[in-house]
XYZ file of C-alpha atoms in Angstrom:
628
model
C 28.031 8.208 -16.099
C 29.534 4.741 -15.739
C 29.352 4.931 -11.944
C 25.816 6.304 -12.057
C 24.720 3.614 -14.482
C 25.887 0.972 -12.019
C 23.401 2.397 -9.525
C 20.558 2.119 -12.014
C 21.487 -1.445 -12.881
C 21.719 -2.351 -9.198
C 18.263 -0.918 -8.567
C 16.663 -3.064 -11.242
C 18.356 -6.162 -9.880
C 17.344 -5.431 -6.305
C 13.720 -4.385 -6.767
C 12.412 -7.933 -6.716
C 14.657 -8.888 -3.785
C 13.567 -6.161 -1.420
C 9.917 -5.741 -2.332
C 8.659 -8.643 -0.242
C 10.821 -8.196 2.867
C 9.515 -7.213 6.279
C 10.469 -3.624 6.942
C 12.619 -4.104 10.017
C 14.079 -7.189 8.373
C 14.940 -5.122 5.335
C 16.866 -2.706 7.508
C 18.747 -5.590 9.091
C 19.448 -7.269 5.751
C 20.581 -4.036 4.164
C 22.844 -3.424 7.126
C 24.427 -6.807 6.476
C 25.157 -7.397 10.123
C 26.723 -3.988 10.650
C 26.143 -2.394 14.039
C 24.440 0.878 13.045
C 23.295 2.936 10.086
C 26.434 5.057 10.212
C 28.392 1.952 9.267
C 25.878 1.185 6.523
C 26.340 4.602 4.955
C 30.119 4.367 5.153
C 29.832 1.420 2.768
C 29.158 2.062 -0.944
C 27.508 -1.282 -1.606
C 25.113 -1.077 1.324
C 24.321 2.564 0.646
C 23.220 1.622 -2.858
C 21.216 -1.320 -1.579
C 19.414 0.926 0.884
C 18.765 3.386 -1.917
C 17.320 0.675 -4.154
C 14.875 -0.435 -1.479
C 13.184 2.972 -1.514
C 11.899 2.210 -5.024
C 10.353 -1.153 -4.197
C 6.838 0.310 -4.029
C 6.698 1.632 -7.590
C 3.333 0.336 -8.865
C 3.201 -2.458 -11.430
C -0.168 -2.329 -13.172
C 0.570 -5.473 -15.187
C -0.199 -7.544 -12.078
C -3.932 -8.231 -12.399
C -4.721 -11.899 -12.002
C -2.097 -13.933 -10.207
C -1.477 -15.365 -6.782
C 0.901 -12.535 -5.840
C -1.324 -9.576 -6.713
C -0.916 -6.979 -4.000
C -1.586 -3.327 -3.288
C 1.320 -2.147 -5.453
C 0.093 -4.144 -8.432
C -3.348 -3.821 -10.028
C -6.077 -5.485 -7.970
C -8.148 -2.346 -8.611
C -9.410 -3.411 -12.030
C -10.949 -6.542 -10.481
C -12.440 -4.488 -7.645
C -14.671 -2.372 -9.880
C -16.942 -2.899 -12.887
C -14.187 -3.704 -15.404
C -13.214 -7.336 -14.807
C -14.352 -10.496 -13.082
C -11.062 -12.057 -12.063
C -11.250 -15.801 -11.609
C -7.945 -16.166 -9.798
C -6.482 -14.178 -6.927
C -8.488 -12.200 -4.414
C -9.372 -8.904 -6.083
C -12.857 -9.799 -7.354
C -13.572 -11.700 -4.125
C -13.451 -8.404 -2.254
C -16.445 -7.280 -4.309
C -18.717 -10.052 -3.108
C -19.253 -9.121 0.530
C -19.451 -6.138 2.837
C -15.898 -5.873 4.129
C -14.808 -4.355 7.413
C -11.657 -2.664 8.630
C -10.263 -5.951 9.940
C -10.535 -8.005 6.749
C -10.013 -5.494 3.939
C -7.039 -6.426 1.784
C -4.689 -4.561 -0.552
C -3.617 -1.930 1.960
C -0.755 0.326 0.907
C -0.559 1.703 4.427
C 2.181 -0.267 6.140
C 4.488 -0.617 3.163
C 4.256 3.040 2.143
C 5.241 4.168 5.614
C 8.099 1.662 5.623
C 9.421 3.058 2.355
C 9.000 6.623 3.634
C 11.093 5.758 6.688
C 13.776 4.155 4.518
C 13.766 7.323 2.387
C 14.163 9.587 5.398
C 17.045 7.573 6.797
C 18.783 7.743 3.418
C 18.205 11.481 3.043
C 19.572 12.199 6.507
C 22.483 9.791 6.675
C 23.809 9.044 3.190
C 26.982 10.986 2.413
C 29.761 10.973 -0.191
C 32.287 8.172 0.180
C 35.600 9.288 -1.193
C 37.840 6.346 -0.346
C 37.878 2.982 -2.034
C 38.523 -0.373 -0.492
C 37.158 -3.862 -0.420
C 33.610 -2.597 -0.961
C 34.333 -1.047 -4.354
C 33.678 2.326 -5.947
C 33.457 5.746 -4.473
C 30.154 7.541 -4.062
C 30.724 11.026 -5.398
C 28.864 14.193 -4.465
C 27.099 14.638 -7.810
C 25.877 11.033 -7.809
C 24.579 11.355 -4.276
C 22.815 14.623 -5.081
C 20.899 12.928 -7.888
C 20.138 9.918 -5.700
C 18.767 12.125 -2.935
C 16.553 14.005 -5.392
C 15.108 10.708 -6.599
C 14.521 9.534 -3.033
C 12.868 12.804 -2.090
C 10.479 12.372 -5.018
C 9.669 8.815 -3.948
C 8.902 10.003 -0.426
C 6.372 12.478 -1.841
C 4.974 9.829 -4.178
C 4.360 7.370 -1.328
C 2.501 10.099 0.533
C 0.409 10.570 -2.632
C -0.388 6.845 -2.881
C -1.599 6.922 0.709
C -3.683 10.036 0.056
C -5.289 8.436 -2.996
C -6.381 5.397 -0.987
C -7.186 6.798 2.467
C -7.709 10.543 2.078
C -6.232 12.466 5.035
C -3.195 10.620 6.383
C -0.403 11.073 8.900
C 2.296 13.233 7.358
C 5.657 11.805 8.304
C 7.591 14.400 6.304
C 11.262 14.039 7.323
C 10.609 12.493 10.736
C 12.331 9.224 11.676
C 10.556 7.517 14.556
C 12.586 5.176 16.745
C 11.270 2.174 18.629
C 10.916 4.008 21.951
C 9.306 7.160 20.588
C 5.584 7.927 20.904
C 4.046 7.234 17.503
C 0.433 7.858 18.529
C -0.035 10.885 16.299
C -3.243 12.124 14.648
C -4.022 12.329 10.956
C -3.336 15.557 9.132
C -6.139 17.350 7.338
C -6.814 16.937 3.630
C -5.520 20.440 2.954
C -2.349 19.877 4.969
C -1.642 16.688 3.030
C -2.199 18.414 -0.312
C 0.011 21.359 0.661
C 2.873 19.122 1.784
C 2.880 16.826 -1.257
C 2.517 19.783 -3.615
C 5.405 21.656 -2.018
C 7.662 18.600 -2.140
C 6.888 17.843 -5.791
C 7.356 21.480 -6.766
C 10.709 21.688 -5.010
C 12.109 18.396 -6.249
C 11.018 18.842 -9.884
C 13.970 21.149 -10.544
C 16.403 18.662 -8.975
C 15.357 15.588 -10.967
C 16.538 14.631 -14.438
C 15.013 17.399 -16.541
C 14.212 15.470 -19.724
C 12.311 12.207 -20.331
C 14.321 9.009 -20.573
C 13.236 6.862 -23.508
C 16.255 5.132 -24.987
C 18.338 3.821 -22.085
C 16.459 0.948 -20.468
C 18.621 1.193 -17.332
C 17.225 4.650 -16.611
C 13.566 4.394 -17.617
C 12.187 3.592 -14.165
C 13.704 6.717 -12.698
C 11.591 9.719 -11.785
C 12.155 12.764 -13.963
C 10.821 16.297 -13.909
C 7.960 15.117 -16.122
C 7.015 12.416 -13.619
C 6.981 14.932 -10.763
C 4.779 17.326 -12.744
C 2.480 14.432 -13.625
C 2.037 13.354 -10.005
C 1.384 16.958 -9.043
C -1.373 17.173 -11.686
C -2.873 13.927 -10.363
C -2.719 15.263 -6.820
C -4.649 18.422 -7.614
C -7.246 16.696 -9.773
C -7.908 14.281 -6.930
C -7.998 17.153 -4.433
C -10.498 19.117 -6.539
C -12.846 16.195 -7.189
C -16.002 15.789 -5.063
C -14.683 13.002 -2.812
C -12.115 15.196 -1.057
C -13.589 18.575 -1.912
C -16.725 18.784 0.190
C -18.787 16.196 -1.656
C -18.518 13.315 0.823
C -21.060 14.454 3.397
C -20.325 11.673 5.902
C -16.684 12.761 6.013
C -17.387 16.385 6.864
C -18.045 15.484 10.497
C -14.855 13.421 10.962
C -12.569 15.123 13.459
C -9.404 14.341 15.343
C -9.663 13.967 19.139
C -8.760 17.655 19.490
C -11.730 18.640 17.308
C -9.793 19.375 14.104
C -11.897 18.654 11.005
C -10.076 16.429 8.543
C -12.196 16.975 5.430
C -12.806 20.438 3.931
C -15.900 22.149 2.601
C -16.160 22.648 -1.142
C -13.609 25.039 -2.608
C -14.045 25.949 -6.286
C -10.507 27.328 -6.251
C -9.136 23.796 -6.131
C -10.362 23.235 -9.679
C -8.395 26.337 -10.690
C -5.310 24.831 -9.069
C -5.967 21.475 -10.740
C -6.223 23.182 -14.116
C -3.001 25.090 -13.489
C -1.171 21.910 -12.448
C -2.436 20.076 -15.526
C -1.355 23.000 -17.705
C 2.119 22.965 -16.167
C 2.492 19.333 -17.123
C 0.930 19.634 -20.599
C 3.069 22.661 -21.467
C 6.147 20.700 -20.432
C 4.979 17.627 -22.357
C 4.124 19.459 -25.560
C 7.496 21.196 -25.725
C 8.760 18.247 -27.768
C 8.900 15.796 -24.867
C 5.843 13.529 -24.967
C 3.275 12.774 -27.665
C 0.359 10.444 -28.261
C 1.678 7.330 -29.949
C 0.383 7.005 -33.506
C 1.062 4.792 -36.476
C -0.011 5.725 -39.971
C -1.487 4.019 -42.996
C 0.781 5.918 -45.388
C 4.383 7.063 -45.468
C 3.336 10.708 -45.366
C 1.830 10.434 -41.894
C -1.474 11.812 -43.111
C -3.848 9.008 -42.137
C -3.704 7.467 -38.658
C -3.911 3.689 -38.420
C -5.928 3.443 -35.194
C -5.750 -0.354 -34.961
C -1.958 -0.438 -34.947
C -1.752 2.698 -32.816
C -3.880 1.458 -29.925
C -2.197 -1.967 -29.997
C 1.455 -0.984 -30.275
C 1.353 1.816 -27.727
C 1.377 -0.973 -25.109
C 3.967 -3.145 -26.850
C 7.064 -0.962 -26.726
C 8.499 2.021 -24.927
C 6.988 4.974 -26.782
C 7.071 8.723 -26.313
C 3.574 8.547 -24.838
C 4.953 6.900 -21.712
C 5.701 9.256 -18.848
C 6.664 6.599 -16.313
C 6.837 2.805 -16.391
C 8.240 0.152 -14.093
C 11.504 -1.687 -14.506
C 9.697 -4.960 -13.760
C 6.388 -6.416 -14.888
C 4.092 -9.379 -14.421
C 3.489 -10.322 -18.080
C 5.527 -13.492 -17.716
C 4.670 -15.306 -20.948
C 2.795 -18.602 -21.167
C 4.517 -20.354 -18.286
C 4.068 -19.933 -14.547
C 1.678 -17.648 -12.717
C 1.546 -14.565 -14.905
C -0.664 -12.177 -16.849
C -0.232 -13.658 -20.341
C -1.159 -17.150 -19.296
C -4.216 -15.999 -17.379
C -5.688 -14.111 -20.305
C -4.996 -16.859 -22.849
C -7.995 -19.159 -23.496
C -8.193 -22.748 -22.300
C -7.887 -24.076 -25.853
C -4.342 -22.687 -26.083
C -1.433 -24.611 -24.577
C -1.022 -23.501 -20.935
C -3.906 -21.042 -21.289
C -6.002 -20.420 -18.175
C -8.406 -17.797 -19.527
C -9.622 -16.593 -16.149
C -9.730 -12.826 -16.654
C -13.230 -11.894 -17.777
C -14.254 -8.494 -19.143
C -17.675 -7.366 -17.908
C -20.606 -6.555 -20.161
C -20.539 -3.081 -18.629
C -17.088 -2.468 -20.085
C -17.975 -4.159 -23.384
C -20.956 -1.854 -23.799
C -18.956 1.268 -22.935
C -16.979 1.154 -26.180
C -18.251 3.162 -29.112
C -19.117 1.917 -32.552
C -16.741 2.852 -35.371
C -18.939 5.848 -36.241
C -18.270 7.288 -32.779
C -21.770 6.738 -31.416
C -22.501 4.470 -28.403
C -24.284 1.112 -28.411
C -26.993 2.636 -26.196
C -28.162 6.236 -26.088
C -26.448 8.502 -23.561
C -27.233 12.024 -22.396
C -24.817 13.417 -24.981
C -25.162 11.035 -27.963
C -27.920 8.892 -29.480
C -27.493 5.186 -30.148
C -25.437 4.225 -33.192
C -27.421 3.006 -36.176
C -24.669 0.430 -36.753
C -25.341 -1.509 -33.571
C -27.282 -4.773 -33.648
C -27.715 -7.272 -30.836
C -29.614 -9.897 -32.771
C -28.207 -12.200 -35.411
C -24.730 -13.040 -36.645
C -22.229 -11.676 -39.109
C -18.730 -12.177 -40.468
C -15.595 -11.006 -38.681
C -11.898 -11.359 -39.558
C -8.773 -10.198 -37.765
C -5.898 -8.882 -39.839
C -3.051 -11.288 -40.577
C 0.406 -10.375 -39.316
C 3.881 -11.930 -39.183
C 2.860 -14.388 -36.467
C -0.801 -14.962 -37.305
C -1.079 -15.817 -40.984
C -4.169 -17.990 -41.037
C -6.998 -15.743 -39.907
C -10.206 -16.513 -41.761
C -13.742 -15.203 -41.854
C -15.599 -16.379 -38.756
C -19.198 -16.039 -37.668
C -19.760 -13.977 -34.526
C -22.619 -12.148 -32.849
C -23.572 -8.906 -34.569
C -23.018 -7.053 -31.293
C -19.256 -7.340 -31.904
C -19.227 -5.965 -35.451
C -18.421 -2.388 -36.476
C -16.902 -1.485 -33.118
C -14.122 1.047 -32.559
C -10.480 -0.168 -32.594
C -10.045 0.063 -28.816
C -12.804 -2.507 -28.395
C -10.966 -5.075 -30.508
C -7.697 -4.328 -28.720
C -9.272 -4.711 -25.261
C -11.955 -7.404 -25.539
C -11.624 -10.969 -26.814
C -15.102 -12.293 -27.593
C -16.711 -15.609 -28.466
C -15.917 -16.932 -31.932
C -12.798 -14.822 -32.489
C -9.531 -16.499 -33.514
C -6.577 -16.472 -31.134
C -3.237 -15.124 -32.418
C -0.549 -17.422 -33.864
C -2.579 -20.640 -33.704
C -5.637 -18.939 -35.242
C -7.825 -21.347 -33.261
C -11.418 -20.204 -33.013
C -12.163 -19.681 -29.318
C -15.569 -20.772 -28.020
C -16.601 -19.653 -24.542
C -20.035 -21.254 -24.390
C -20.733 -24.291 -22.235
C -19.301 -27.205 -24.195
C -16.968 -24.999 -26.224
C -13.205 -25.433 -26.293
C -12.730 -22.684 -23.686
C -15.972 -22.924 -21.738
C -16.450 -23.257 -17.998
C -16.583 -27.042 -18.240
C -12.857 -26.930 -19.058
C -12.055 -25.677 -15.558
C -10.692 -22.223 -14.792
C -12.197 -20.000 -17.485
C -13.814 -16.639 -18.068
C -17.001 -16.126 -16.070
C -18.325 -13.427 -18.407
C -17.928 -14.943 -21.865
C -15.254 -12.368 -22.702
C -11.539 -12.228 -21.992
C -9.192 -9.336 -21.508
C -7.017 -8.859 -24.597
C -5.473 -5.461 -23.893
C -1.681 -5.452 -23.454
C -1.370 -9.053 -24.615
C 1.420 -9.408 -27.156
C 0.089 -11.259 -30.178
C 3.335 -13.117 -30.769
C 3.228 -14.845 -27.361
C 2.282 -18.479 -27.836
C 3.682 -21.953 -27.312
C 2.537 -22.697 -30.861
C 5.122 -22.236 -33.619
C 6.104 -19.554 -34.719
C 5.118 -17.848 -31.459
C 7.485 -16.819 -28.681
C 7.230 -17.922 -25.052
C 7.449 -14.385 -23.672
C 7.823 -10.832 -24.895
C 8.830 -7.614 -23.154
C 6.258 -4.854 -22.757
C 6.519 -1.820 -20.495
C 4.244 -1.802 -17.469
C 2.930 1.740 -17.749
C 2.228 3.862 -14.677
C 1.470 7.164 -16.437
C 0.877 7.921 -20.105
C -0.058 11.083 -21.937
C -3.639 10.172 -22.921
C -4.576 10.054 -19.231
C -3.332 13.604 -18.749
C -5.048 14.932 -21.868
C -8.325 13.722 -20.390
C -7.427 15.147 -16.978
C -6.715 18.492 -18.644
C -10.082 18.395 -20.412
C -11.813 17.512 -17.139
C -10.242 20.322 -15.136
C -10.895 22.856 -17.895
C -14.541 21.794 -18.053
C -15.026 22.220 -14.313
C -13.506 25.718 -14.386
C -15.102 26.954 -17.621
C -17.087 24.616 -19.895
C -16.624 27.044 -22.795
C -12.849 26.662 -22.619
C -11.698 25.374 -26.020
C -9.272 22.994 -24.314
C -12.140 20.805 -23.098
C -13.037 19.454 -26.522
C -9.542 19.849 -27.958
C -7.943 17.351 -25.591
C -10.932 15.032 -25.498
C -10.890 14.882 -29.291
C -7.147 14.267 -29.514
C -7.670 10.988 -27.667
C -10.690 10.096 -29.809
C -8.804 10.927 -33.010
C -6.039 8.417 -32.256
C -8.780 5.796 -31.764
C -10.230 6.549 -35.198
C -13.311 8.401 -33.932
C -14.700 11.743 -35.135
C -14.691 14.872 -33.004
C -17.532 14.529 -30.551
C -19.124 17.904 -31.311
C -19.546 16.873 -34.955
C -21.863 14.131 -33.699
C -23.774 16.462 -31.393
C -23.055 20.207 -31.659
C -25.114 20.804 -28.497
C -22.378 19.264 -26.370
C -20.096 22.267 -26.850
C -20.057 24.372 -23.693
C -22.537 22.146 -21.841
C -20.713 21.248 -18.636
C -22.829 18.223 -17.731
C -22.677 16.697 -21.215
C -18.959 17.326 -21.563
C -18.383 15.863 -18.103
C -20.265 12.701 -19.061
C -18.304 12.388 -22.315
C -14.967 12.815 -20.528
C -15.892 10.221 -17.924
C -16.873 7.732 -20.639
C -13.656 8.440 -22.523
C -11.596 7.709 -19.422
C -13.515 4.470 -18.902
C -12.652 3.350 -22.445
C -9.164 4.726 -23.006
C -7.791 3.720 -19.598
C -9.710 0.458 -19.239
C -8.012 -1.993 -16.826
C -5.036 0.343 -16.286
C -5.784 0.849 -12.587
C -7.697 4.133 -12.957
C -11.407 3.244 -13.002
C -11.547 2.119 -9.352
C -10.289 5.519 -8.192
C -12.149 7.569 -10.816
C -15.649 6.406 -9.859
C -14.791 7.132 -6.235
C -13.324 10.599 -6.676
C -16.324 11.516 -8.880
C -18.626 10.025 -6.200
C -20.778 8.199 -8.752
C -20.194 4.675 -7.428
C -23.381 4.592 -5.347
C -25.590 6.388 -7.869
C -27.742 4.954 -10.627
C -25.951 5.271 -13.926
C -22.833 4.166 -15.726
C -20.550 4.458 -12.701
C -22.671 2.463 -10.280
C -20.644 -0.146 -8.397
C -23.367 -1.699 -6.246
C -25.216 -4.660 -7.748
C -24.260 -7.158 -10.399
C -21.885 -6.952 -13.314
C -22.945 -8.929 -16.334
C -21.711 -11.120 -19.141
C -22.766 -13.809 -21.549
C -24.523 -16.951 -20.300
C -21.430 -19.127 -19.891
C -23.364 -21.751 -17.899
C -26.182 -22.082 -20.402
C -27.287 -25.157 -22.278
C -24.399 -27.230 -23.607
C -23.283 -26.230 -27.105
C -26.236 -23.851 -27.422
C -24.943 -20.659 -29.032
C -28.277 -18.879 -28.724
C -28.507 -19.600 -25.013
C -24.935 -18.357 -24.563
C -25.739 -15.036 -26.228
C -28.039 -13.924 -23.405
C -26.824 -11.251 -20.995
C -26.908 -12.601 -17.437
C -25.577 -11.683 -14.008
C -21.928 -12.711 -13.772
C -20.738 -11.512 -10.375
C -21.898 -9.315 -7.533
C -20.320 -6.065 -6.404
C -21.169 -4.938 -2.896
C -20.630 -1.212 -2.541
C -21.823 1.211 0.094
C -20.763 4.740 0.845
C -18.089 3.831 3.365
C -16.189 2.273 0.452
C -15.478 5.637 -1.136
C -12.327 5.597 0.987
C -10.314 2.696 2.339
C -10.473 2.083 6.088
C -7.478 2.875 8.200
C -6.069 -0.595 8.971
C -7.698 -2.154 12.009
C -4.297 -3.193 13.332
C -3.262 0.479 13.419
C -6.520 1.586 15.021
C -6.001 -0.866 17.870
C -2.544 0.496 18.638
C -3.395 4.190 18.839
C -5.825 6.587 20.473
C -5.338 9.568 18.188
C -5.908 7.815 14.847
C -9.545 8.257 13.799
C -11.309 6.002 11.301
C -12.755 6.917 7.905
C -16.565 7.260 7.702
C -18.637 4.103 8.082
C -15.823 1.734 9.006
């Protein structure tokens, strides 16, 4: 265990080092001047360094609004209807009709680099039984575990490519050399699904069989649960309309030899998605994972939804299936998440991450009804847009001076996830308890420089002890979550609904997520929803929008559902809205008008990413996605 732990520790230390290197340069650097890979893999230190590099593409969804946001962070939340990001490039990609030559945030090149590194490791790494100047031995059992982890990562990188581009080139275990013909065609959607599924199924039994919660040196490692989770994601994506016959423009895309890349609709894929979700949920519910909950009493009888939805992001809980070893929270100094969601009135605050009105209005009221009528629920009687009322946050160990403040009535009587996600005008900031004013002329308005463009700020995942004001702390660890159980409960409900809307699991797993948020079972609000596929589908989609807000899911959800170009709650073409931050100076009434905040340009080609133009220019057999 001591030897194996040194590998885990080395990985964490090396992730930052290798993640930004050019691929061929990485190979050279990892070789350390040695003449060939055989010499590399005769050396324990360089073998472990090569191994660590394979993990450099693990996503970090804490990276939202900083200069270094890239495809393996979370630009996706600024590229849909969740946020208007005032710094970095993600929201800028919404404002114009992009083409294959200028589209950013490609995973393409890096994923294939990591796949190649994985294949070289799998083929050439071997036990090292002698010791010398380079240190420890590399024993057979250690190497077996390392190779299982690398095999999983190879499958995962194929999945990340599939999620972004649809049908891709399957490298599998091939290692191309510089002189070899690499002009190969894309594989079909079904071939990609079959390969990734077979790899995940095979490797699941070789990975660590139980979740890793306690040992921080191991948490970033793939386990059986992670493999089952990715497999469930794979099949849900494969069954959804985008890649299951619903993208009509794609049905005519063929390789040069006439092979169709996109399949016709196959209802059986929903059956497979449901089975894959069940495999994961059965594994999870056998005492391995659980929704994180805190309680108002010692008996655990009454859930405290406010503490539950806040603290599930503040520590490593048993809801987490996979999280990164690194994150971009960063505290209140430098170019990091915490600083960019802190208001201008706070020391070092930049306040440039604005929540859209569309996301604000998605949250339910505390009675479980929406702020506007939907197909499945009427408008809440608690909601008011006009006038003002009294609001007060709850004091805690760091914020002891919260007082009653006057805010717009539209922010009163909301569900706990709203208050955990959205920071609105007039609310008091943690620790300092300063009242934050986003209107023109206010202490955090646009006249102060970089500030929210919507009149709201993202609050989710911020740690309320982080402040440069005493008694705050400059930074605080939080896990950067890749997968968590609530996501998979909603996936399970979705797949069950598509197979059989009368399946009891549809409402069971939807309601488990609502319960933790303090909301009543949805069928108690409208009994007619039970068994109605369209109404249940709409409720599940809204629940995903709320529960997983800004976690890197919405961008891909509205695309796989193919609702991004349709009128309705998923529409991505047009303007997102917010409060009137550029209204009359110090005029609260003028501020409280909903106005256009930023434009999103979306057309049907944007359902899938383009194959990179640089790749298209190099090959004859690589065909482009529709419309690009």
